[in-house]
Amino acid sequence: MSEYNIRQVFEKDGILASHIAGYHERTQQLEMALAIADAIENNTQLVAEAGTGTGKTFAYLVPALLTGGKVIISTGTKNLQDQLFSRDLPNVRDALKVPVTVAMLKGRSNYVCHYHLERAVNEGRFAARDDAQYVHLIKAFSENSKTGDKGELNTVPENATIWANVTSTRDNCLGGDCNFYKECFVMEARKQALAADVVVVNHHLFFADVMLRDEGVAELLPSANTVIFDEAHQLPDVAGLFFGEDISTSQLLELARDCTAAHLSLAKDCVQLGEVIPVLEKACKDFRLIFAYEGSRMPVQKALALKDFQSSFDHMQAQLQALSTVLETQAARDPLLEKCWQRSMALHDLLSRWHAAENNNLVRWVEVFTQSVQLHATPLSVAEGFGKQLNAQPRAWIFTSATLAVKNDFSHYVAQMGLQDAHTASWQSPFNYQEQALFYVPPEMPDPNSPSYTACVVAAALPVLQASGGRAFVLSTSLRAMREIHALLKEAFAENGIESPLLLQGDTSRTELLDRFRQLGNAVLVGSQSFWEGVDVRGEALSVVIIDKLPFAPPDDPVLSARVDKLNAEGKNAFMEYQLPYSVITLKQGAGRLIRDENDRGVLMICDPRLITKSYGKRIWQSLPPFKRTRVLTDVQAFFADH
C-alpha cells in the first residue's frame, strides 16, 4: 500500500469522488489516512483526534481495506456498528474494488436463542401482556432470519421484556450441550467473524471478551493485524466496567427465574428446590429496599453504614448458598440444572470477593436502580490491564475520535489508557466556524452552585430561543437540572406565547425523540447525558445548543473521588490532570452537536460563568472549535436576523 495509492483514492477526481455521492476532497482526511496507513504498516499505536466533518470513517476504512490484513473495528454504539456494516464499509469496499469479506459481531444478548425461545413458547409465562404476541413474531423471525440479530426485527420494541426470555447470557447458555447448537445464531456469527477480513464489533463486546474470553473477540484478536477504535474517547469508562468486578441483584433474580423454569420442567419432584427459590427472590428484593431511592451512586462506606445493610447482605448470600446446595443434588439430571448450579457458585464467589475487598486497585461502590442494586468494584486505572493487551503481539492500534485532547494535549488520554508508546496527531474540522457559528457566554450569571442558578439559565436562554424560533438542544449536566429546566421553560413558553414544541428526554426513546425533533423543525429538546454525543441533526432544525454548566463529574462520584485521592497522594494535581480534561472532552462532545456539515449555522451558548472567571476557563474555550465569540445578546439576535 503506497502513499501514491492512498492519494489517488482521496483526491478531487479520485476513486471515492467517482463512486460516492456528495464526496469531496479534504486535506485533513487525506493526512489522517496517510498517518493511519503508516501506523498499520509499522505496527504502531496512533491516537488521532479529528474534528467534526474531517471524514474520519473513510480516513481509517481506506487504509484498513487496502492493507489486506485482518482488521477489527470497534465502535462506541450498536447504531454506529450497524451504520458501518450496512453503509460505510460496503460503499468504500465497492469503490476500491477490493475482495474483502466483512462480518459484524455483537454480544450474545442481541441474537435470538432457539433454546430459550422454544422454552418461552412452551411455558407461556410472560412478564407483560404484549409479550405473548411478541413471542410469536420472534418465532416467525427466527425461522426466516439468517442472522437472528434482534436489531433486524422492528415489530418488537428493543426494550420489550420478552427479549430477556428469548436470548441467552454467558451464564445460561448451554454451549455444546444444547440441542440447537448447530443452528445457533451466536455460533454462526462467530464463525463468520473468524473467517472475515474485517470484523465490526462494539467497545462493550471487545472488552467483555478480552476479560472473559467468551464472546468471540478473544479468538479474533490473535489473527488481527490492526485494531481500530472509533469514538475512542469512550474507552476509559467502558474498559473500567470490564477490568473490574460487578454483581447485581438482577443476576441473582435471573438465576432464580431460570431455576424455576428448570424445576418445573426437569425436577418437579424436588420439593426443596421449589422452596428455596422464592426465599432467595425475597432476600434480593429486601436488600434493594434498604436503599432509599433509585439513581444513587454511593461509596461502599456509605452503603455499609446503612441500617440493615450487613444483615440483608448476609441473608441474601446465605439464601444463594442454600439454593446452590439443593442444585448440587440435582445437577446430574440435566445440563440446564448443572449450569444453574455452576452459576450459583460463581455468583456466591463474586459476592464474597466484593465483600472481602482484597484488591487495593479496585474501588468498591454501590449503584441503586428501580428494581435492583449493583455492587461495583472498579479499577483506579485501566492502563495496566489494557497495556497487557497492547503488547501481547505486534499489531497496529488506532484510537480515533473528535474529542481526545485538551488544547492539542493528549497526555490525559494516553495516561488513562496506558498508551505511552503511541504517536498522537490532531486535525481541525474543515468547517468555517468563524462564519458558520457564534459562541455566546451570557453576562452576569451567578455561581453554578447557587440555588437560583437553573432559573437564571432559563432566563438567559429565553431571548436566545425567541431569536432562533426554537430549533434548539438544551443540554444539562444532571437529570434533576434537566427536569427543572423543562418545567421552567414550559411555564415561560406559556407566559410569552412561544409556540415551539418542547420535548423532554425520557418521554419516549431517543430515536423517536430525534425523529420528532427533525420533523417538527422548530422544537426545543431538553436532554441530559443521552444527547451530549452520538446525535447527528443536520440543517436548520438544530440551530442552537445551550449547555447549562461545565460537565465536571460530580464530586461525590465514588470512583472519581478515589482516583483524585490517588493522584493527589502521588503529588500530582488531580484537578488539572484528571478532572479538567474529563470536563473538556465531555464539553467538546456536547458542543459538537451544533455544526454537522458545511452548510449548518448556529449558536453555542454555555451559561457557566467559570469560563470567564476562573484561570482554567481559557484552557477550556481554547479547546473548542474556533468559534466567533461574544458576551452580548444583541449579537446573537443579529446572527439569526441576518439569516
XYZ file of C-alpha atoms in Angstrom:
643
model
C 0.000 0.000 0.000
C 1.804 3.129 -1.166
C 1.204 6.767 -0.343
C 0.532 7.212 -4.063
C -2.379 4.746 -3.940
C -3.970 6.475 -0.952
C -3.660 9.905 -2.553
C -5.396 8.551 -5.684
C -8.314 7.370 -3.557
C -8.915 10.719 -1.812
C -8.073 13.312 -4.477
C -10.664 15.577 -6.095
C -11.245 13.342 -9.143
C -10.193 10.154 -7.344
C -11.838 6.827 -6.658
C -14.113 7.968 -3.789
C -15.270 11.069 -5.701
C -16.337 8.962 -8.678
C -18.135 6.307 -6.607
C -19.667 8.046 -3.590
C -22.345 10.738 -3.948
C -21.557 14.006 -2.170
C -17.898 13.139 -1.587
C -15.395 16.000 -1.780
C -11.693 16.289 -1.086
C -10.493 17.335 2.382
C -6.805 17.817 3.172
C -7.343 16.732 6.786
C -8.913 13.442 5.702
C -6.006 12.563 3.396
C -3.386 13.438 6.052
C -5.221 11.323 8.617
C -5.485 8.375 6.186
C -1.729 8.574 5.485
C -0.935 8.615 9.241
C -3.169 5.558 9.782
C -1.590 3.750 6.811
C 1.827 4.401 8.328
C 0.730 3.031 11.743
C -0.702 -0.102 10.091
C 2.445 -0.661 8.044
C 4.741 -0.325 11.074
C 2.511 -1.998 13.705
C 2.482 1.119 15.892
C -0.098 2.847 18.097
C -1.763 6.043 16.851
C -4.081 8.334 18.839
C -5.820 10.544 16.266
C -8.233 13.391 17.018
C -10.222 14.564 14.008
C -12.683 17.465 14.232
C -16.290 17.100 13.058
C -16.503 16.903 9.279
C -12.998 15.511 8.739
C -14.492 12.270 7.446
C -12.593 10.037 9.855
C -14.600 6.911 8.944
C -13.302 6.906 5.356
C -9.867 8.003 6.620
C -9.474 4.733 8.526
C -11.510 2.438 6.247
C -9.436 3.093 3.117
C -6.011 2.147 4.568
C -7.615 -0.684 6.580
C -9.117 -2.244 3.434
C -6.036 -1.679 1.267
C -3.602 -3.422 3.651
C -5.051 -6.863 3.086
C -4.652 -7.996 6.709
C -7.332 -8.896 9.253
C -8.911 -5.805 10.819
C -11.135 -5.426 13.885
C -13.110 -2.168 14.025
C -14.725 -1.365 17.378
C -17.397 1.359 17.622
C -18.990 3.225 20.519
C -22.578 2.108 19.917
C -24.579 -0.614 18.200
C -26.153 2.071 15.965
C -22.740 3.114 14.684
C -21.834 -0.561 14.296
C -24.915 -1.140 12.096
C -24.168 2.009 10.042
C -20.554 0.944 9.427
C -21.503 -2.595 8.473
C -24.551 -1.773 6.329
C -23.488 1.506 4.687
C -19.932 2.826 5.035
C -17.962 -0.409 4.667
C -19.836 -1.707 1.591
C -19.577 1.754 -0.057
C -15.811 2.001 0.429
C -15.227 -1.655 -0.458
C -17.196 -1.301 -3.706
C -15.398 1.943 -4.594
C -11.957 0.394 -4.008
C -12.997 -2.878 -5.686
C -11.147 -4.904 -3.022
C -12.278 -8.508 -2.441
C -12.531 -8.281 1.361
C -15.125 -10.165 3.382
C -16.903 -8.285 6.167
C -18.725 -9.547 9.278
C -20.438 -7.989 12.265
C -20.317 -9.449 15.763
C -22.482 -8.305 18.675
C -22.854 -9.534 22.240
C -24.941 -12.705 22.599
C -27.934 -10.842 24.073
C -28.504 -9.388 20.569
C -29.224 -12.771 18.999
C -32.377 -14.866 19.382
C -31.603 -18.134 21.191
C -33.510 -21.143 19.755
C -33.415 -22.995 23.089
C -34.758 -20.172 25.244
C -37.282 -19.153 22.566
C -38.747 -22.664 22.447
C -38.897 -22.768 26.242
C -40.694 -19.384 26.336
C -43.246 -20.529 23.716
C -43.932 -23.810 25.538
C -44.180 -22.335 29.038
C -46.265 -19.324 28.025
C -45.426 -17.342 31.202
C -44.774 -13.677 30.394
C -43.928 -10.551 32.376
C -46.106 -8.267 30.207
C -49.339 -8.738 28.254
C -47.725 -7.785 24.904
C -45.064 -10.484 25.294
C -47.484 -13.272 24.353
C -47.998 -11.567 20.984
C -44.308 -10.674 20.563
C -43.063 -14.214 21.163
C -44.848 -15.450 18.014
C -43.362 -12.611 15.949
C -39.908 -13.573 17.252
C -40.580 -17.251 16.492
C -41.503 -16.424 12.868
C -38.464 -14.136 12.602
C -36.098 -16.838 13.907
C -37.369 -19.298 11.275
C -36.654 -16.903 8.391
C -33.664 -14.857 9.569
C -30.106 -15.642 8.519
C -28.547 -13.742 11.445
C -31.093 -13.864 14.310
C -29.994 -10.280 15.140
C -32.878 -8.721 17.079
C -31.972 -5.312 15.594
C -33.496 -6.550 12.312
C -36.934 -7.152 13.878
C -38.629 -3.738 14.017
C -42.039 -5.012 15.103
C -40.845 -5.890 18.633
C -39.578 -2.895 20.677
C -35.932 -3.078 21.762
C -36.947 -2.605 25.425
C -39.720 -5.270 25.394
C -39.432 -7.554 28.444
C -39.741 -10.643 26.212
C -36.157 -10.290 24.942
C -34.690 -11.489 28.259
C -36.667 -14.759 27.813
C -35.617 -15.480 24.217
C -31.914 -14.598 24.256
C -29.064 -16.219 26.149
C -26.459 -14.862 28.537
C -22.949 -16.141 29.224
C -24.425 -17.608 32.407
C -27.359 -19.551 30.949
C -26.006 -20.680 27.544
C -25.746 -24.467 27.421
C -22.931 -24.382 24.846
C -22.164 -27.761 23.233
C -24.850 -29.485 25.382
C -27.613 -27.523 23.629
C -29.888 -29.382 21.178
C -29.836 -26.319 18.914
C -26.040 -25.891 18.934
C -25.746 -26.468 15.168
C -28.336 -23.785 14.316
C -27.131 -21.315 16.985
C -27.115 -17.710 15.699
C -24.322 -16.690 18.121
C -22.059 -19.525 16.954
C -22.819 -18.713 13.307
C -21.965 -15.018 13.842
C -18.660 -16.028 15.464
C -17.849 -18.469 12.661
C -18.400 -15.741 10.065
C -16.331 -13.256 12.093
C -13.424 -15.726 12.296
C -13.469 -16.198 8.537
C -13.892 -12.490 7.618
C -11.159 -9.988 6.739
C -12.890 -7.092 8.505
C -14.978 -7.561 11.658
C -17.108 -4.811 13.196
C -17.667 -5.077 16.972
C -18.532 -2.553 19.705
C -16.473 -1.449 22.706
C -18.608 -3.323 25.252
C -18.197 -6.600 23.389
C -14.476 -6.019 22.818
C -13.712 -5.523 26.500
C -16.193 -8.068 27.831
C -14.480 -10.578 25.627
C -10.911 -9.539 26.346
C -11.675 -10.027 30.043
C -13.950 -13.070 29.936
C -12.556 -14.865 26.886
C -16.141 -15.530 25.917
C -17.921 -13.722 23.121
C -15.626 -14.418 20.187
C -13.258 -11.437 20.054
C -10.629 -13.354 22.030
C -10.475 -15.815 19.150
C -10.313 -12.972 16.613
C -7.584 -10.925 18.298
C -4.632 -13.281 17.747
C -5.065 -13.167 13.958
C -5.781 -9.407 13.731
C -3.142 -7.162 12.149
C -4.996 -3.979 13.035
C -7.468 -2.885 15.727
C -9.300 0.418 15.172
C -11.371 2.089 17.917
C -13.851 4.692 16.649
C -15.352 7.022 19.307
C -12.260 6.087 21.336
C -12.996 8.740 23.992
C -15.499 6.241 25.476
C -12.857 3.555 26.067
C -11.626 4.526 29.570
C -15.166 4.249 31.004
C -16.047 1.060 29.117
C -12.722 -0.592 29.997
C -13.288 0.338 33.657
C -16.528 -1.650 33.655
C -14.819 -4.804 32.474
C -11.452 -4.654 34.207
C -13.380 -4.508 37.471
C -15.866 -6.927 39.019
C -19.578 -6.223 39.346
C -22.512 -8.195 40.636
C -26.167 -7.186 40.605
C -29.256 -8.451 42.408
C -30.825 -8.748 38.942
C -28.278 -11.525 38.161
C -29.489 -13.411 41.241
C -33.122 -12.878 40.213
C -32.351 -14.124 36.669
C -30.776 -17.226 38.213
C -33.918 -17.707 40.321
C -36.103 -17.335 37.196
C -34.056 -19.940 35.283
C -34.085 -22.271 38.310
C -37.889 -22.005 38.468
C -38.158 -22.978 34.785
C -35.725 -25.884 35.273
C -37.589 -27.013 38.407
C -40.976 -27.068 36.654
C -39.761 -28.818 33.515
C -36.990 -31.104 34.808
C -37.133 -31.567 38.589
C -40.742 -31.195 39.740
C -40.237 -33.984 42.272
C -37.541 -31.987 44.101
C -39.788 -30.174 46.595
C -36.842 -28.479 48.289
C -35.891 -26.632 45.073
C -39.375 -25.120 44.891
C -38.957 -23.912 48.487
C -35.526 -22.242 48.316
C -36.058 -20.221 45.099
C -38.772 -17.822 46.397
C -36.767 -17.264 49.606
C -33.766 -16.069 47.541
C -36.033 -13.816 45.424
C -37.464 -12.217 48.565
C -33.958 -11.755 50.038
C -32.851 -9.880 46.863
C -35.919 -7.617 46.943
C -35.465 -6.939 50.668
C -31.827 -5.986 50.029
C -32.996 -3.453 47.398
C -35.442 -1.944 49.932
C -32.725 -0.865 52.380
C -31.655 1.780 49.800
C -33.918 4.815 49.735
C -34.172 5.852 46.087
C -33.090 4.915 42.568
C -30.359 6.678 40.657
C -27.971 6.978 43.594
C -24.279 6.062 43.460
C -22.566 5.767 46.810
C -19.135 4.765 48.104
C -19.013 1.469 49.933
C -18.519 3.189 53.333
C -21.882 4.950 52.972
C -23.632 1.706 51.962
C -22.080 -0.278 54.816
C -23.270 2.373 57.280
C -26.927 1.919 56.223
C -29.191 0.300 58.772
C -29.656 -3.399 57.915
C -27.060 -3.434 55.071
C -24.892 -6.122 56.644
C -27.724 -8.339 57.851
C -29.581 -8.094 54.488
C -26.387 -8.811 52.538
C -25.557 -11.825 54.720
C -29.130 -13.139 54.416
C -29.090 -12.808 50.599
C -25.734 -14.602 50.404
C -26.941 -17.363 52.742
C -30.062 -17.944 50.597
C -27.899 -18.137 47.471
C -25.766 -20.757 49.252
C -28.925 -22.692 50.226
C -30.071 -22.713 46.572
C -26.598 -23.855 45.477
C -26.657 -26.766 47.937
C -30.008 -28.025 46.581
C -28.926 -27.533 42.946
C -25.828 -29.661 43.552
C -28.088 -32.642 44.353
C -29.958 -32.195 41.032
C -27.108 -31.155 38.697
C -26.540 -34.586 37.176
C -30.127 -34.787 35.880
C -29.783 -32.281 33.038
C -27.223 -29.799 31.565
C -29.578 -26.898 32.418
C -29.647 -27.845 36.119
C -25.876 -28.275 36.102
C -25.487 -24.820 34.510
C -27.723 -23.282 37.215
C -25.587 -24.925 39.918
C -22.351 -23.589 38.370
C -23.877 -20.091 38.132
C -24.980 -20.158 41.776
C -21.422 -20.981 42.884
C -19.861 -18.320 40.638
C -22.283 -15.632 41.916
C -21.659 -16.635 45.527
C -17.931 -16.326 44.878
C -18.409 -12.827 43.351
C -20.431 -11.652 46.363
C -17.740 -12.945 48.723
C -14.930 -11.261 46.749
C -16.796 -7.946 46.621
C -17.340 -8.028 50.368
C -13.790 -9.133 51.217
C -12.237 -6.254 49.195
C -8.786 -7.794 48.931
C -7.695 -5.932 45.755
C -6.409 -2.423 46.563
C -6.616 -1.301 42.929
C -10.417 -1.711 42.949
C -12.802 0.970 44.260
C -15.957 -0.517 45.768
C -19.227 1.380 45.332
C -22.955 0.768 45.035
C -25.443 1.842 42.376
C -29.181 1.753 43.030
C -31.778 1.210 40.271
C -35.579 0.979 40.442
C -35.663 -2.799 40.753
C -32.066 -3.735 41.535
C -28.791 -2.924 43.285
C -25.428 -3.229 41.565
C -22.283 -3.787 43.627
C -19.259 -2.451 41.711
C -15.522 -2.913 42.150
C -13.946 -0.576 39.586
C -10.198 -0.266 38.895
C -8.482 3.004 39.789
C -6.671 2.711 36.465
C -7.229 0.594 33.326
C -3.766 1.448 31.941
C -2.074 -1.690 33.266
C -4.851 -4.088 32.233
C -5.130 -2.610 28.766
C -1.351 -2.309 28.384
C -1.083 -6.118 28.574
C -3.336 -6.387 25.507
C -1.376 -3.761 23.593
C 1.915 -5.542 23.988
C 0.712 -9.133 23.604
C 1.933 -9.292 19.988
C 2.877 -6.830 17.216
C -0.120 -5.185 15.556
C -1.367 -1.677 14.791
C -3.704 0.007 17.300
C -5.640 3.083 16.099
C -7.663 5.260 18.524
C -9.785 7.964 16.904
C -12.487 10.425 17.978
C -13.409 14.100 17.634
C -12.584 14.554 21.340
C -9.393 13.129 22.810
C -7.184 16.148 23.562
C -7.226 19.273 25.703
C -5.802 22.141 23.628
C -3.953 19.577 21.455
C -2.501 17.906 24.564
C -3.165 14.136 24.641
C -1.372 13.356 27.921
C -4.627 12.764 29.870
C -5.938 10.178 27.389
C -2.582 8.494 26.836
C -2.044 8.078 30.603
C -5.569 6.734 31.161
C -5.211 4.034 28.506
C -1.547 3.129 29.077
C -0.522 4.315 25.595
C 2.946 5.651 26.454
C 4.391 4.463 23.106
C 1.614 5.957 20.957
C 2.079 8.607 18.293
C -0.521 11.389 18.599
C -1.944 13.620 15.886
C -4.772 16.116 15.581
C -6.692 17.554 12.618
C -9.004 20.570 12.844
C -12.508 20.429 11.423
C -12.707 21.731 7.827
C -15.788 23.796 8.756
C -15.594 27.589 8.816
C -16.641 28.192 12.435
C -15.925 31.949 12.233
C -18.610 32.315 9.568
C -20.949 29.472 10.491
C -21.241 29.822 14.238
C -21.242 32.066 17.280
C -20.172 31.139 20.822
C -22.132 33.078 23.449
C -21.436 33.207 27.207
C -24.210 35.266 28.854
C -23.106 38.025 31.277
C -23.995 38.293 34.981
C -24.643 34.616 35.664
C -24.496 33.560 39.337
C -22.185 30.875 40.718
C -23.256 27.444 39.347
C -23.775 26.175 42.926
C -26.243 28.908 43.846
C -29.904 27.826 44.343
C -31.146 30.270 41.683
C -28.709 29.053 39.001
C -31.100 26.911 36.921
C -33.724 29.683 36.892
C -31.033 32.102 35.642
C -30.054 29.623 32.884
C -33.656 29.572 31.663
C -33.969 33.374 31.895
C -30.767 33.796 29.838
C -31.812 31.114 27.329
C -35.298 32.509 26.682
C -34.346 35.500 24.458
C -31.942 33.248 22.512
C -34.724 30.700 21.904
C -37.041 33.529 20.830
C -34.425 34.823 18.372
C -33.828 31.357 16.901
C -37.509 30.383 16.795
C -36.776 27.264 18.902
C -34.652 24.784 16.884
C -32.532 24.046 19.951
C -30.992 21.428 22.186
C -30.818 22.432 25.851
C -28.267 20.088 27.424
C -27.889 19.777 31.171
C -25.286 18.020 33.301
C -27.796 16.244 35.562
C -31.257 14.686 35.289
C -32.515 16.875 38.128
C -31.454 20.091 36.335
C -32.924 18.722 33.091
C -36.363 18.259 34.674
C -36.204 21.676 36.345
C -35.185 23.421 33.094
C -38.014 21.671 31.234
C -40.606 22.735 33.820
C -39.386 26.366 33.832
C -39.289 26.547 30.028
C -42.812 25.120 29.811
C -44.011 27.896 32.114
C -42.060 30.603 30.268
C -43.253 29.433 26.826
C -46.868 29.628 28.010
C -46.374 33.109 29.528
C -44.595 34.514 26.473
C -46.724 32.843 23.828
C -43.772 30.871 22.406
C -45.124 28.130 20.169
C -42.020 25.970 19.781
C -42.845 22.373 20.796
C -40.986 21.301 23.942
C -39.551 17.760 24.035
C -38.015 16.012 27.053
C -35.505 13.162 27.203
C -37.179 10.061 28.613
C -40.678 10.799 27.289
C -40.018 8.256 24.533
C -36.962 6.512 23.056
C -34.008 8.616 21.888
C -34.565 7.585 18.246
C -38.243 8.606 18.345
C -37.417 11.928 20.041
C -34.824 12.753 17.384
C -37.223 11.829 14.564
C -39.878 14.124 16.063
C -37.314 16.892 16.580
C -36.225 16.733 12.913
C -39.816 16.580 11.610
C -41.119 19.483 13.720
C -38.328 21.795 12.571
C -38.831 24.359 15.382
C -38.712 22.227 18.537
C -36.692 22.660 21.734
C -35.365 19.387 23.113
C -34.270 19.323 26.757
C -31.873 16.467 27.413
C -29.078 15.195 29.588
C -26.292 12.662 29.043
C -28.021 10.756 26.184
C -27.897 13.780 23.882
C -24.349 15.006 24.549
C -22.889 12.615 21.978
C -23.729 10.260 19.127
C -26.510 12.542 17.855
C -26.426 13.934 14.309
C -29.035 16.555 13.335
C -28.052 18.434 10.189
C -29.746 21.513 8.782
C -31.816 24.262 10.335
C -33.813 22.056 12.736
C -30.861 22.347 15.146
C -29.514 25.911 15.199
C -28.798 26.400 18.914
C -27.064 24.262 21.527
C -27.426 25.583 25.085
C -25.324 23.964 27.833
C -26.254 24.772 31.425
C -22.841 24.278 33.066
C -19.393 22.792 32.585
C -19.690 18.993 32.794
C -17.416 18.235 35.724
C -18.020 14.757 37.157
C -19.985 15.109 40.419
C -17.524 15.417 43.340
C -19.376 12.709 45.280
C -18.826 10.165 42.471
C -17.127 7.314 44.358
C -14.710 6.294 41.574
C -13.756 9.884 40.796
C -13.010 10.749 44.422
C -10.840 7.616 44.812
C -8.887 8.465 41.634
C -8.480 12.082 42.783
C -7.163 10.931 46.190
C -4.686 8.576 44.482
C -3.366 11.279 42.107
C -3.035 13.826 44.909
C -1.245 11.267 47.090
C 1.251 10.782 44.236
C 1.965 14.513 44.334
C 0.057 15.229 41.099
C -2.569 17.912 40.501
C -5.731 15.801 40.166
C -7.849 18.758 39.046
C -5.573 19.756 36.144
C -4.551 16.220 35.177
C -7.864 14.407 35.550
C -10.992 16.432 36.363
C -10.417 19.300 33.920
C -9.522 17.075 30.910
C -12.609 14.917 31.625
C -14.783 18.053 31.594
C -13.198 19.442 28.398
C -13.623 16.185 26.460
C -17.295 15.908 27.533
C -17.931 19.584 26.696
C -16.385 19.158 23.232
C -18.826 16.299 22.617
C -21.838 18.443 23.580
C -20.630 21.448 21.553
C -20.027 19.119 18.600
C -23.791 18.599 18.184
C -24.165 22.098 16.651
C -22.282 22.234 13.332
C -22.583 18.931 11.472
C -21.822 19.975 7.871
C -20.508 22.933 5.854
C -23.991 24.460 5.414
C -25.015 24.419 9.099
C -25.239 27.700 11.029
C -25.826 28.105 14.728
C -25.152 29.471 18.196
C -23.409 27.610 21.001
C -24.421 29.056 24.373
C -22.580 27.920 27.516
C -24.077 29.543 30.598
C -21.308 28.738 33.086
C -19.502 31.921 34.290
C -16.391 29.893 35.251
C -15.394 30.059 31.572
C -14.642 33.735 32.224
C -13.948 33.979 35.957
C -11.615 31.003 36.526
C -8.000 30.785 35.378
C -8.722 27.416 33.727
C -11.664 28.878 31.744
C -9.408 29.995 28.893
C -7.932 26.490 28.589
C -11.482 25.159 28.159
C -12.702 27.509 25.450
C -9.407 27.267 23.598
C -10.056 23.520 23.318
C -13.343 24.161 21.488
C -13.511 24.783 17.706
C -12.533 28.366 16.712
C -15.998 29.940 17.074
C -16.520 33.690 16.836
C -17.096 34.672 20.494
C -19.428 37.148 22.162
C -20.972 38.046 25.530
C -23.589 40.362 24.006
C -27.162 39.146 23.479
C -27.800 41.548 20.567
C -25.002 39.801 18.611
C -26.951 36.544 18.922
C -30.182 38.233 17.852
C -28.394 39.831 14.877
C -26.870 36.449 13.924
C -30.376 34.992 13.480
C -31.875 38.165 11.989
C -29.185 38.178 9.267
C -30.068 34.679 8.128
